[in-house]
Coordinates of C-alpha atoms and ligand atoms in Angstrom, one line a residue:
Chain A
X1 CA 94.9 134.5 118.2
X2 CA 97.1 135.1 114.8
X3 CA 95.9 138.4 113.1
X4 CA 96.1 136.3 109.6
X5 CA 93.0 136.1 108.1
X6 CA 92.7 134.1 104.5
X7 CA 92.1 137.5 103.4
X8 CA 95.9 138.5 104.4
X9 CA 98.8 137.3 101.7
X10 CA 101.4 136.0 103.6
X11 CA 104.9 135.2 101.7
X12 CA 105.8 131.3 101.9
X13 CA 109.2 130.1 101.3
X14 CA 109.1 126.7 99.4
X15 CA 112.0 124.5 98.4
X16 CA 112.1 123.0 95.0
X17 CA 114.6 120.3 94.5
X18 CA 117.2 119.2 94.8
X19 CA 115.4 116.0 94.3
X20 CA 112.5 117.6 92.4
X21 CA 112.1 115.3 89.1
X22 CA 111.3 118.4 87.3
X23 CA 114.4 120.2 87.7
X24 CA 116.4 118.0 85.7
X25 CA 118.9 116.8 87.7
X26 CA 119.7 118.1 91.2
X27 CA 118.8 121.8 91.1
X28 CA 117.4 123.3 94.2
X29 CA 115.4 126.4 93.4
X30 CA 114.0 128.8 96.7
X31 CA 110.7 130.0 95.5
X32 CA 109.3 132.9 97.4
X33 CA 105.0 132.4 96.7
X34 CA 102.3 134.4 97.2
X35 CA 99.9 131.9 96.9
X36 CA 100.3 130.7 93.4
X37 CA 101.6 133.6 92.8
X38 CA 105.5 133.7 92.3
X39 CA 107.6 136.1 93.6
X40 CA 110.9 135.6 93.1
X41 CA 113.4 132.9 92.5
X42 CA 116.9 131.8 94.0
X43 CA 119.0 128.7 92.7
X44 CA 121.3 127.0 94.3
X45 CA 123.5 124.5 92.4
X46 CA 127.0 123.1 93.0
X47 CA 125.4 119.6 94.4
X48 CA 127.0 117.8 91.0
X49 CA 130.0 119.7 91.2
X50 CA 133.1 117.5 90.5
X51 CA 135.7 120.0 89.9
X52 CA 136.2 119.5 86.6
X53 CA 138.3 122.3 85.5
X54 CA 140.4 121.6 88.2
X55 CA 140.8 118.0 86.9
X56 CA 141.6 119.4 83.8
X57 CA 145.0 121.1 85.5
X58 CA 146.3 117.4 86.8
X59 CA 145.7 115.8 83.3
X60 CA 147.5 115.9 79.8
X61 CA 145.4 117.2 76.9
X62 CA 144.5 114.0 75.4
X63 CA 143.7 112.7 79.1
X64 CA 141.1 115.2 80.0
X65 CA 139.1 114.6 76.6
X66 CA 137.0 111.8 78.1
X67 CA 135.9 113.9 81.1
X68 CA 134.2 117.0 79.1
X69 CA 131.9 114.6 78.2
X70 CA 130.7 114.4 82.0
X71 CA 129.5 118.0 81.8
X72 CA 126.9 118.2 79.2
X73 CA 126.6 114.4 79.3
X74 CA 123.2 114.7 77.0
X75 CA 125.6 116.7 74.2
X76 CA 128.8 115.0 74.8
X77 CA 129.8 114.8 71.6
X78 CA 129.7 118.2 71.2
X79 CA 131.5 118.7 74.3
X80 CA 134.6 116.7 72.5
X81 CA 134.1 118.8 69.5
X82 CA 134.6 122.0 71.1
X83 CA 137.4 120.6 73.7
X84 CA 139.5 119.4 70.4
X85 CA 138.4 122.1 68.9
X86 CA 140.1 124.3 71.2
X87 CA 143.2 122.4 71.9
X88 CA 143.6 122.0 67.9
X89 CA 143.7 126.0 68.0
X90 CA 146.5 125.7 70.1
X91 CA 148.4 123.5 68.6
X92 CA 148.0 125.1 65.3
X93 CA 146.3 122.3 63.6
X94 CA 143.3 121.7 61.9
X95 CA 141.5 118.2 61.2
X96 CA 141.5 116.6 58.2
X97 CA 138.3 117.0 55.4
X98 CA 137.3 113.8 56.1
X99 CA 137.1 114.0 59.9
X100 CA 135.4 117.3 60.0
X101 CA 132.4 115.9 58.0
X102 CA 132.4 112.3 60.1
X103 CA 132.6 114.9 63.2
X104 CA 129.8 117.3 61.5
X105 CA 127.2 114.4 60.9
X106 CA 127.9 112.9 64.7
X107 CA 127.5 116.2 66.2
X108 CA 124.3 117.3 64.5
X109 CA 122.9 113.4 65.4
X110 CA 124.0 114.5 68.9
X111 CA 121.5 118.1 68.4
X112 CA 118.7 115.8 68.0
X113 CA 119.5 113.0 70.5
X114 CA 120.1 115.9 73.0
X115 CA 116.1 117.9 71.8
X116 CA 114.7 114.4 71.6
X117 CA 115.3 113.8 75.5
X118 CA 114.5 117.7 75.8
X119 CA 111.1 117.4 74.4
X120 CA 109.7 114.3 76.0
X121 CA 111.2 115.5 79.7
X122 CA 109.4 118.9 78.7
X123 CA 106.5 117.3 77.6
X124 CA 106.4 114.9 80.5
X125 CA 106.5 118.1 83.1
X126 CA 104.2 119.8 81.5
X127 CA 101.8 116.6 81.4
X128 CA 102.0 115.3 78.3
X129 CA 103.5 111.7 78.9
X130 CA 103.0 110.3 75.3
X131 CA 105.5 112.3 73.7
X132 CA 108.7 110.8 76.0
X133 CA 108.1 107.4 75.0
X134 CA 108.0 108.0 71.1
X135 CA 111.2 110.3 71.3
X136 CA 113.4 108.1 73.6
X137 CA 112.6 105.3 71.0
X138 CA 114.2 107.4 68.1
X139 CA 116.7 108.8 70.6
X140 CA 118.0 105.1 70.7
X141 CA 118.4 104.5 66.7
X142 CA 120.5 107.4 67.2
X143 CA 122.7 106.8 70.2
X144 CA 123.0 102.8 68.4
X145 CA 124.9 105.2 65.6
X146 CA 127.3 106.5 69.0
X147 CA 127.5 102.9 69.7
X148 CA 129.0 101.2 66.8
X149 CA 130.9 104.4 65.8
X150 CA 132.8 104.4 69.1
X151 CA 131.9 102.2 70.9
X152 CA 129.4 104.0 74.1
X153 CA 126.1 105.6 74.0
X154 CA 126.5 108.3 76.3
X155 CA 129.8 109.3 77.3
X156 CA 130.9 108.9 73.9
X157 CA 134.3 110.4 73.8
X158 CA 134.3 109.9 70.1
X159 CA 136.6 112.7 68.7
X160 CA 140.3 112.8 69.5
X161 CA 142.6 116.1 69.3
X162 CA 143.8 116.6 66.1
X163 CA 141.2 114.5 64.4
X164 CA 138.9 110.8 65.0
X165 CA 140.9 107.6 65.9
X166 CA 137.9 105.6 65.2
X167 CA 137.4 104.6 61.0
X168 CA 133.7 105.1 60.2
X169 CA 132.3 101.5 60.1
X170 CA 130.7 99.4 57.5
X171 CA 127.1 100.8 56.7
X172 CA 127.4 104.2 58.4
X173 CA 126.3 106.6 55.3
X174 CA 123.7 103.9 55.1
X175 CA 122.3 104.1 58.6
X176 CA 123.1 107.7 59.0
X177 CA 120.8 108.1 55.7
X178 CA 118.1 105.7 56.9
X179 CA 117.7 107.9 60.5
X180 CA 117.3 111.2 58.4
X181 CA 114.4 109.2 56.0
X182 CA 113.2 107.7 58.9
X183 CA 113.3 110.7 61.5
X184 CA 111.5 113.7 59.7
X185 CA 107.8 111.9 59.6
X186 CA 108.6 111.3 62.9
X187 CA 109.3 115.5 64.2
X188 CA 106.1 115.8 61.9
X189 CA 104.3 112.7 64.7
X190 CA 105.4 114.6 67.8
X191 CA 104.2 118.0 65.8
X192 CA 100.9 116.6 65.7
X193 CA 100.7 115.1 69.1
X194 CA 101.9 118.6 70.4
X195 CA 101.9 121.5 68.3
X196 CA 98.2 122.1 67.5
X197 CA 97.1 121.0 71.2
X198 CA 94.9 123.2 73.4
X199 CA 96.2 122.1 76.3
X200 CA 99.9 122.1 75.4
X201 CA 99.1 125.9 73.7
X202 CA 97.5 126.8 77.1
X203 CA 100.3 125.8 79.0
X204 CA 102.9 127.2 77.0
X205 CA 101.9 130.6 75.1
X206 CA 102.6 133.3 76.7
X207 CA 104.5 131.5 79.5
X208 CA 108.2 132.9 80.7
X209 CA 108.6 135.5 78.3
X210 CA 112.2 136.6 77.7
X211 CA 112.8 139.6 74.7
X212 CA 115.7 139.8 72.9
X213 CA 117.0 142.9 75.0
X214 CA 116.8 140.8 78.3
X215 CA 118.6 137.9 76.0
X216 CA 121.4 139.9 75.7
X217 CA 121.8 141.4 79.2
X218 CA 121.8 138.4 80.2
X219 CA 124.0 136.3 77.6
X220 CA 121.6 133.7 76.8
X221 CA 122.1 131.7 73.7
X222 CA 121.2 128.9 71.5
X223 CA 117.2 128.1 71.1
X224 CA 115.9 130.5 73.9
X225 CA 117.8 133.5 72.3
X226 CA 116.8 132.8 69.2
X227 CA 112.9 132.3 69.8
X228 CA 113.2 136.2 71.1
X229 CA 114.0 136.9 67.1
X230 CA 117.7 137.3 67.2
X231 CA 119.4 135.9 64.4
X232 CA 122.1 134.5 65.6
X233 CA 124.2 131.2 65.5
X234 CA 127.5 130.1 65.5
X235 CA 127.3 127.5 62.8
X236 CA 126.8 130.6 60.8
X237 CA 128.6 133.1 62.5
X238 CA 131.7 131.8 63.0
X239 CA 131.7 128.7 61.0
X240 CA 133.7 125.8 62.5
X241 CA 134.5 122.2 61.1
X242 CA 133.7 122.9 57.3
X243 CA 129.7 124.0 58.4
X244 CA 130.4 127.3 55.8
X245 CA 129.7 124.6 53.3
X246 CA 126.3 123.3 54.7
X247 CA 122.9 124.9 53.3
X248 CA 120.4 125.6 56.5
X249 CA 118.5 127.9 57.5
X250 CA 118.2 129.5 61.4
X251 CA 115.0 129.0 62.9
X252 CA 113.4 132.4 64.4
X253 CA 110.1 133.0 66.3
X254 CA 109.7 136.8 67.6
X255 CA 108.2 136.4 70.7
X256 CA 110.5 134.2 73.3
X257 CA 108.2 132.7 75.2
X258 CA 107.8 128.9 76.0
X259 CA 106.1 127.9 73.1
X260 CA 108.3 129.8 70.6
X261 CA 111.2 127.9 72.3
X262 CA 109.2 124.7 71.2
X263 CA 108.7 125.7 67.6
X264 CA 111.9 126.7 67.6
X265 CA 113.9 123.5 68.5
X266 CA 111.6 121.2 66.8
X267 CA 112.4 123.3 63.5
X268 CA 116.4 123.0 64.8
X269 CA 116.1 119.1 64.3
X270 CA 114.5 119.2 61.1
X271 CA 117.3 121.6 59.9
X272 CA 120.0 119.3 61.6
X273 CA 118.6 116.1 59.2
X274 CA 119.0 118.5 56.3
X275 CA 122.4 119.4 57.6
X276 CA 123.8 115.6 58.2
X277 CA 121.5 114.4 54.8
X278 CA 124.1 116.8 53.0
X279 CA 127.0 115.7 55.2
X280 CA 126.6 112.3 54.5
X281 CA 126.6 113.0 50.6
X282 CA 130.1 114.4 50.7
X283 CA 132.3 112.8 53.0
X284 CA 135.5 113.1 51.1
X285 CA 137.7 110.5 51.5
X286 CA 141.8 110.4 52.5
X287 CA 143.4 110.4 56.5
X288 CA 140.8 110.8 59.3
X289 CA 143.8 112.1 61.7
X290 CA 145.6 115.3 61.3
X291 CA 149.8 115.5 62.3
X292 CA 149.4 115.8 65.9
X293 CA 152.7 113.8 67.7
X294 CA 151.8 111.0 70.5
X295 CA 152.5 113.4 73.0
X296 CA 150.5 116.4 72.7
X297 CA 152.8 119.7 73.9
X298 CA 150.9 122.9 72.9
X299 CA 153.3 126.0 72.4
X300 CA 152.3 128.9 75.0
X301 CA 149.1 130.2 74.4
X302 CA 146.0 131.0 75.0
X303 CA 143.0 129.8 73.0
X304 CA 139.0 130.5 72.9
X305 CA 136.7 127.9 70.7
X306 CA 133.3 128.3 71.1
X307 CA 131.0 126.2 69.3
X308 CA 126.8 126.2 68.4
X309 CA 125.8 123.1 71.1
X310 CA 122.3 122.0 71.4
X311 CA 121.8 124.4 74.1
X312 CA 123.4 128.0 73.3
X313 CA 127.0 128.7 73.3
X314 CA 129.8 126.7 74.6
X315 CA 133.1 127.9 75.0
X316 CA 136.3 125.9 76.0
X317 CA 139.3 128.4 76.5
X318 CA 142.4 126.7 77.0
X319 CA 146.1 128.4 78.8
X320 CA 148.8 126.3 78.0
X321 CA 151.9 127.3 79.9
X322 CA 154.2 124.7 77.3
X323 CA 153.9 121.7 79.5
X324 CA 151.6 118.9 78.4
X325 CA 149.7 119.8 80.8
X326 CA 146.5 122.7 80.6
X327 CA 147.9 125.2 82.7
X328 CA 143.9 126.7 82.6
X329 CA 141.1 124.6 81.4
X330 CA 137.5 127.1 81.6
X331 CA 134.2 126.1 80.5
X332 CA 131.6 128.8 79.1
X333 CA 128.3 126.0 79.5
X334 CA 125.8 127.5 77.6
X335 CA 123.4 125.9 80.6
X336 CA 125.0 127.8 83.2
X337 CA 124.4 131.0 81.9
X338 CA 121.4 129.9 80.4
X339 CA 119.7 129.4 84.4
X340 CA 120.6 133.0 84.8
X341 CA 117.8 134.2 83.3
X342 CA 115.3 131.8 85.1
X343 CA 114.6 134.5 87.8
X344 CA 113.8 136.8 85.4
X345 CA 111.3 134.7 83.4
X346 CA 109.3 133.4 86.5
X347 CA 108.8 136.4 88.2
X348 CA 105.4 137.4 88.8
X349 CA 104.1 133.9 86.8
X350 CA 102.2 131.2 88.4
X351 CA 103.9 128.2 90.6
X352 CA 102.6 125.9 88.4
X353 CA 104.6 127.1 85.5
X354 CA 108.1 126.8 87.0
X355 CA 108.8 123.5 85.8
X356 CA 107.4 124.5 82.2
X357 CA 110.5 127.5 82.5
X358 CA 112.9 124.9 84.2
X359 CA 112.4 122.5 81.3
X360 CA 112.3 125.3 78.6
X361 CA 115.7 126.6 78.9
X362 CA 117.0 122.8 78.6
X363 CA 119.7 122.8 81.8
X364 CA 122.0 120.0 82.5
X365 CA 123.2 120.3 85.4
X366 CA 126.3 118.3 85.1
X367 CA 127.5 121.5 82.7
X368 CA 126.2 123.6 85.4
X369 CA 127.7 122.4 88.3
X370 CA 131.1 121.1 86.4
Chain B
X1 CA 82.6 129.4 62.7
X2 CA 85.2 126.6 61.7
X3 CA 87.7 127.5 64.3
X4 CA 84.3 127.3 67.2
X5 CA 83.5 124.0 65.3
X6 CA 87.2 122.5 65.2
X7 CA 87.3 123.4 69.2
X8 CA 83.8 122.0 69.9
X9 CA 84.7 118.6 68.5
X10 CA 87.6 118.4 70.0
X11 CA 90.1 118.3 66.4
X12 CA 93.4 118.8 67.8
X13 CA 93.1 116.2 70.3
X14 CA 91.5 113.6 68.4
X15 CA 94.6 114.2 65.6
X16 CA 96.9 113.7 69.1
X17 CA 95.1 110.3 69.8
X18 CA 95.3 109.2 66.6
X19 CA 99.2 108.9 66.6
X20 CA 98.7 107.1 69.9
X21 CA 96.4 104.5 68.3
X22 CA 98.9 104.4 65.3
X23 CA 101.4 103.5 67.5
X24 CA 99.2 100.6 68.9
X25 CA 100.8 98.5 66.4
X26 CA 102.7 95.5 67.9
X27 CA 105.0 96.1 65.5
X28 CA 106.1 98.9 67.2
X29 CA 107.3 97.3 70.6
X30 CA 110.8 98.2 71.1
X31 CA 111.5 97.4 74.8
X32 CA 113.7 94.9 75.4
X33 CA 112.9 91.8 78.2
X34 CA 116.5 92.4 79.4
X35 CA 117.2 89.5 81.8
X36 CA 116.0 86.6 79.3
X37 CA 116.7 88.5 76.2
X38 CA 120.2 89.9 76.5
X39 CA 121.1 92.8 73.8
X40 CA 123.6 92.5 71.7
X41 CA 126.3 95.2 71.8
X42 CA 128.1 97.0 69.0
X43 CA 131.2 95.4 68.2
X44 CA 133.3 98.5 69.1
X45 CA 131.5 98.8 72.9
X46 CA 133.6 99.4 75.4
X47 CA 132.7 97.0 78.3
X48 CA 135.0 95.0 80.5
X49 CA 138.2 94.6 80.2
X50 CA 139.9 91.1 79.2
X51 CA 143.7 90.8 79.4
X52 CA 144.3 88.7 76.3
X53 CA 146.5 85.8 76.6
X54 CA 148.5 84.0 73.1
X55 CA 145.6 81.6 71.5
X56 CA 148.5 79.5 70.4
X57 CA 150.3 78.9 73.8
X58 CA 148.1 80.0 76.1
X59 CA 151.2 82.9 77.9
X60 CA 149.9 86.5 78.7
X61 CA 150.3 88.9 75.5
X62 CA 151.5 91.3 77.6
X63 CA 155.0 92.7 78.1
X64 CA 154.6 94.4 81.0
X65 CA 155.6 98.3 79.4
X66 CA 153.3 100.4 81.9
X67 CA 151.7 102.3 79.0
X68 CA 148.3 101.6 79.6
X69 CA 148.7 102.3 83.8
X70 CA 150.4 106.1 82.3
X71 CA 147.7 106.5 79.8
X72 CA 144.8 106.6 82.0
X73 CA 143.5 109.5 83.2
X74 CA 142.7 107.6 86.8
X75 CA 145.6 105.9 87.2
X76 CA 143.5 102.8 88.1
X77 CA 145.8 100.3 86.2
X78 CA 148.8 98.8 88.3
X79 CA 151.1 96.9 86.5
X80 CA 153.6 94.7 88.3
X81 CA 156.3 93.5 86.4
X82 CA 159.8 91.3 87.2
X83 CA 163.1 90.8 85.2
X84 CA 163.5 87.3 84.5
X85 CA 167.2 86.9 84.4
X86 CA 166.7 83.6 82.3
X87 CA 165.2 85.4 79.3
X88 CA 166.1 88.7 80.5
X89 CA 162.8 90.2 79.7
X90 CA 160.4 92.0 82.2
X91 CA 158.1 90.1 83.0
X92 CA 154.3 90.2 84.5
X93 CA 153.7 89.0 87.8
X94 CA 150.0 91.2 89.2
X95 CA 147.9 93.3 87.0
X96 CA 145.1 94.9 88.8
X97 CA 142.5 97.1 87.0
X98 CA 140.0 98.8 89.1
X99 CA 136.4 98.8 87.2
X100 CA 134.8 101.2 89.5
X101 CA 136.7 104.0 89.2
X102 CA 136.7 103.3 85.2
X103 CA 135.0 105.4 82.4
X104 CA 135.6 102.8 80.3
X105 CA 136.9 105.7 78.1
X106 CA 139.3 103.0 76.0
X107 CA 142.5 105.5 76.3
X108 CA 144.2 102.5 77.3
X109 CA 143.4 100.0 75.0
X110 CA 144.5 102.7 72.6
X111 CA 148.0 102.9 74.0
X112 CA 148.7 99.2 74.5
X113 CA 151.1 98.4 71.9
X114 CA 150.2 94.6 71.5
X115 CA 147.1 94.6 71.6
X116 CA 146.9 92.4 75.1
X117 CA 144.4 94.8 77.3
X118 CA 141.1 95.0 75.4
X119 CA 137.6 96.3 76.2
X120 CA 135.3 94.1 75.6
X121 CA 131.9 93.7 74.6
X122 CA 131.0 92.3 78.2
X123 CA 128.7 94.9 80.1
X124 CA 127.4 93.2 83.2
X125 CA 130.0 94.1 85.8
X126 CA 127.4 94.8 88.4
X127 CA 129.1 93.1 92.3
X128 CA 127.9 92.9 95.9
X129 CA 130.8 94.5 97.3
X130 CA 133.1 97.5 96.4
X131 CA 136.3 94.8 96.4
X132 CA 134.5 92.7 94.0
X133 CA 135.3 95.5 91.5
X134 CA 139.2 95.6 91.5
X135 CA 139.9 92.9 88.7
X136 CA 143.5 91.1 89.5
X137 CA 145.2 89.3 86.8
X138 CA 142.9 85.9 86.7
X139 CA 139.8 87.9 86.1
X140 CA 140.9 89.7 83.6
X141 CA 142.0 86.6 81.9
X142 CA 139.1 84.8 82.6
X143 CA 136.3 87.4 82.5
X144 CA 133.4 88.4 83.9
X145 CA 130.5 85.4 84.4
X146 CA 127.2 87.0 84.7
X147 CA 124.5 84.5 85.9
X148 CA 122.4 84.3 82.6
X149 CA 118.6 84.2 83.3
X150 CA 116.9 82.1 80.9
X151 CA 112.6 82.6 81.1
Ligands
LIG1 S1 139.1 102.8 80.1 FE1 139.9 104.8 80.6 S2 139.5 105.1 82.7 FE2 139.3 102.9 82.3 S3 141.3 102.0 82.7 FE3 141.2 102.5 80.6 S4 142.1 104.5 80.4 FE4 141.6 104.2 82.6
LIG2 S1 150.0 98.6 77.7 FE1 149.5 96.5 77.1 S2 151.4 95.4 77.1 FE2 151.8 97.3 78.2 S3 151.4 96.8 80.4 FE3 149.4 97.5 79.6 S4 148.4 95.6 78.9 FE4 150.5 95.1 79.2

């Protein structure tokens, strides 16, 4: 006879993943359960690992820029920006006016590309399946941008050290100004499918609460840091590629949970149309490539570039050792350290809202991993 | 009172609903019938690579200089080349370009000095076997023939 009665809680051990459509990609996440009832958390990633950094150490400078955009391949074009970035602070150079705002409007189009596919997969976990359909179709205007710019949708690899090898072609203010006319009644659409919805509140408020203490402890950044209240983004902290000169404002909410993170980013992609409607006004015009030689030979040095991606902080530090190789090539993905905090923001919460948490903190896994 | 009335009647998911019917519109279809309607790519996409030969003579544009085999971050690119003592210039005898281990990430179209290897705007490279994807010289000058599906 087992001594178990119903009336006995017994601690299960249940496997989420790595296959789990909810987990974005191939996260496995251990959950210990007491009935619905969740008691603690363990991730286990490295299934899309590909050893990128290492790559990075058999590769010249200009070589490896195709591959960051394999990490955060959602964001890639703000994977390029921070790479050159970095290798540009190396080499002592800086890109020219013109590329800087060309590289400016891409990357913010990239911010909303990257929370478009954030809040349909969100709002498909949660059980919302309208909402994916609506925001892969304006995804796509935008990634047709990617597409005649340089030529892929994805894996863009539109930004070269030192500058953009690609012209801007015929009609991009145009089309860039037609997506930002076209794309703010649209935020206001998935607002009103979403924001004011009892089901969608109920799920979310109140729902893997992080403060702004825990934030820190942890190192969390980007949208999840700033729905605890903290001020704080690198656009504006450390400006980078001319976005001193931009007028926008930092979204805040002040009490981190899941639905904050919501209000949060949707208000991020309205300020990122106000950023690239500005952009677009002044792109000045003269070279789009800054004097960097055909072979790209960094004196020795070390450098640090971190830059405000769609999902926190990511930071590309860079050891040259003179050759024209990267003698060091690390990664800070803003998803990696992001997942830290899952743990502590589904403890003692209900099974049913791990996915919710999962899909709040916006992981990619192909950062995670690397 | 208005807040118990709003919830009663159900306001905020009528308001959701409406933006679904709005949507309704057949106007609004954006998915593509892929097979019988075929999309048409930018004109800077990056898709299979052609090996361009001289429209006026019909002879390979390229010399044969390597650059696009150093170039790529893969090294998928082999470029077989021979003197030829009569015109003493190197010449090209194999060119094989390997499409599945490609990124397509156009680094050496960029270094081609004459412009012979291109990307083009071809994207169906889909094959039945793993050697179907290593391109030799002929198919790259002849590119890829998709079976077009007309409905
Ligand atoms: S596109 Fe990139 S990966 Fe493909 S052959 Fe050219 S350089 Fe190599
Ligand atoms: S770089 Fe151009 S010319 Fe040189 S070997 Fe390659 S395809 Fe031929």
């Amino acid at each position: 006879m087992p001594d178990a009665t119903f009336l006995d809680s017994t601690e299960l051990v249940l496997n989420m993943g790595p296959q789990h459509p909810s987990t974005h990609g191939v996260l496995r996440v251990i959950l210990k359960l007491d009935g619905e009832k969740v008691l603690g958390t363990d991730c286990v990633i490295g299934y899309l690992h590909r050893g990128v950094e290492k790559i990075a150490e058999n590769r010249t400078y200009a070589q490896f820029n195709p591959y960051v955009d394999r990490m955060d391949y959602v964001a890639a074009i703000s994977n390029g920006l921070g790479y050159c970035l970095a290798v540009e602070k190396l080499l002592n150079v800086e890109a020219p006016p013109r590329a800087q705002v060309v590289r400016v409007i891409l990357t913010e189009l990239n911010r909303i590309a990257s929370h478009l596919l954030w809040l349909g997969t969100h709002a498909l976990d949660i059980g919302a399946i309208t909402p994916v359909f609506y925001c892969l179709r304006e995804r796509e205007e935008a990634l047709k941008i990617f597409e005649k710019y340089c030529g892929a949708r994805l894996t863009t690899h539109a930004f070269r050290i030192g500058g953009l090898l690609y012209e801007t072609y015929e009609g991009f203010e145009r089309e860039v100004r037609d997506f930002c006319k076209m794309f703010v009644p649209k935020v206001d659409e998935y607002e009103e499918l979403l924001t004011n919805n009892r089901i969608w509140k109920a799920r979310l408020i109140g729902v893997g609460i992080l403060s702004a203490e825990e934030c820190k402890e942890y190192g969390v950044t980007g949208p999840v840091l700033r729905a605890a209240g903290v001020k704080w983004d690198l656009r504006k902290a450390q400006p980078y590629s001319g976005y001193e000169k931009y007028d926008f404002e930092i979204p805040t909410r002040a009490n981190g949970d899941t639905y904050d993170r919501y209000v949060v980013r949707m208000q991020e992609m309205r300020q990122a149309v106000r950023i690239m409607e500005q952009a677009v006004e002044a792109i000045p015009e003269g070279p789009i490539m800054g004097k960097v030689g055909k072979v790209i030979k960094p004196p020795v040095g070390e450098a640090y570039v971190s830059i405000e991606a769609p999902k926190g902080e990511l930071g590309y530090y860079v050891v040259s050792d003179g050759s024209t190789q990267p003698y060091r090539c690390r990664v800070r993905p803003p998803s990696f350290v992001n997942l830290q905090a899952l743990d502590r923001m589904i403890r003692g919460g209900l099974v049913a809202d791990v996915v919710a948490v999962i899909g709040t903190l916006d992981i990619v896994l192909g950062e995670i991993d690397r | 009172m208005f807040k118990l009335l709003k919830k009663i009647f159900l306001v905020d998911l009528f308001q959701g609903l409406r933006v679904t019917f709005r949507n309704q519109n057949p106007k609004y279809i954006y998915t593509e019938q892929y097979p019988a309607e075929r999309p048409q790519v930018a004109e800077r996409y990056r898709g299979a690579p052609r090996l361009n030969n001289n429209p006026d003579n019909g002879e390979t544009l390229c010399i044969a200089c390597n650059l696009c085999a150093l170039a790529c971050p893969e090294n998928l690119i082999v470029v077989g080349s021979e003197r030829n003592e009569a015109t003493r210039r190197k010449e090209l005898t194999y060119f094989t370009y390997d499409t599945s281990r490609c990124m397509f990430c156009g680094l050496c179209e960029d270094a081609c000095p004459v412009d012979a290897l291109e990307l083009t705007q071809d994207f169906e490279l889909a094959t039945y076997t793993r050697e179907g994807q290593v391109w030799d010289r002929q198919m790259l000058e002849e590119g890829p023939k998709p079976t077009q599906y007309k409905c």
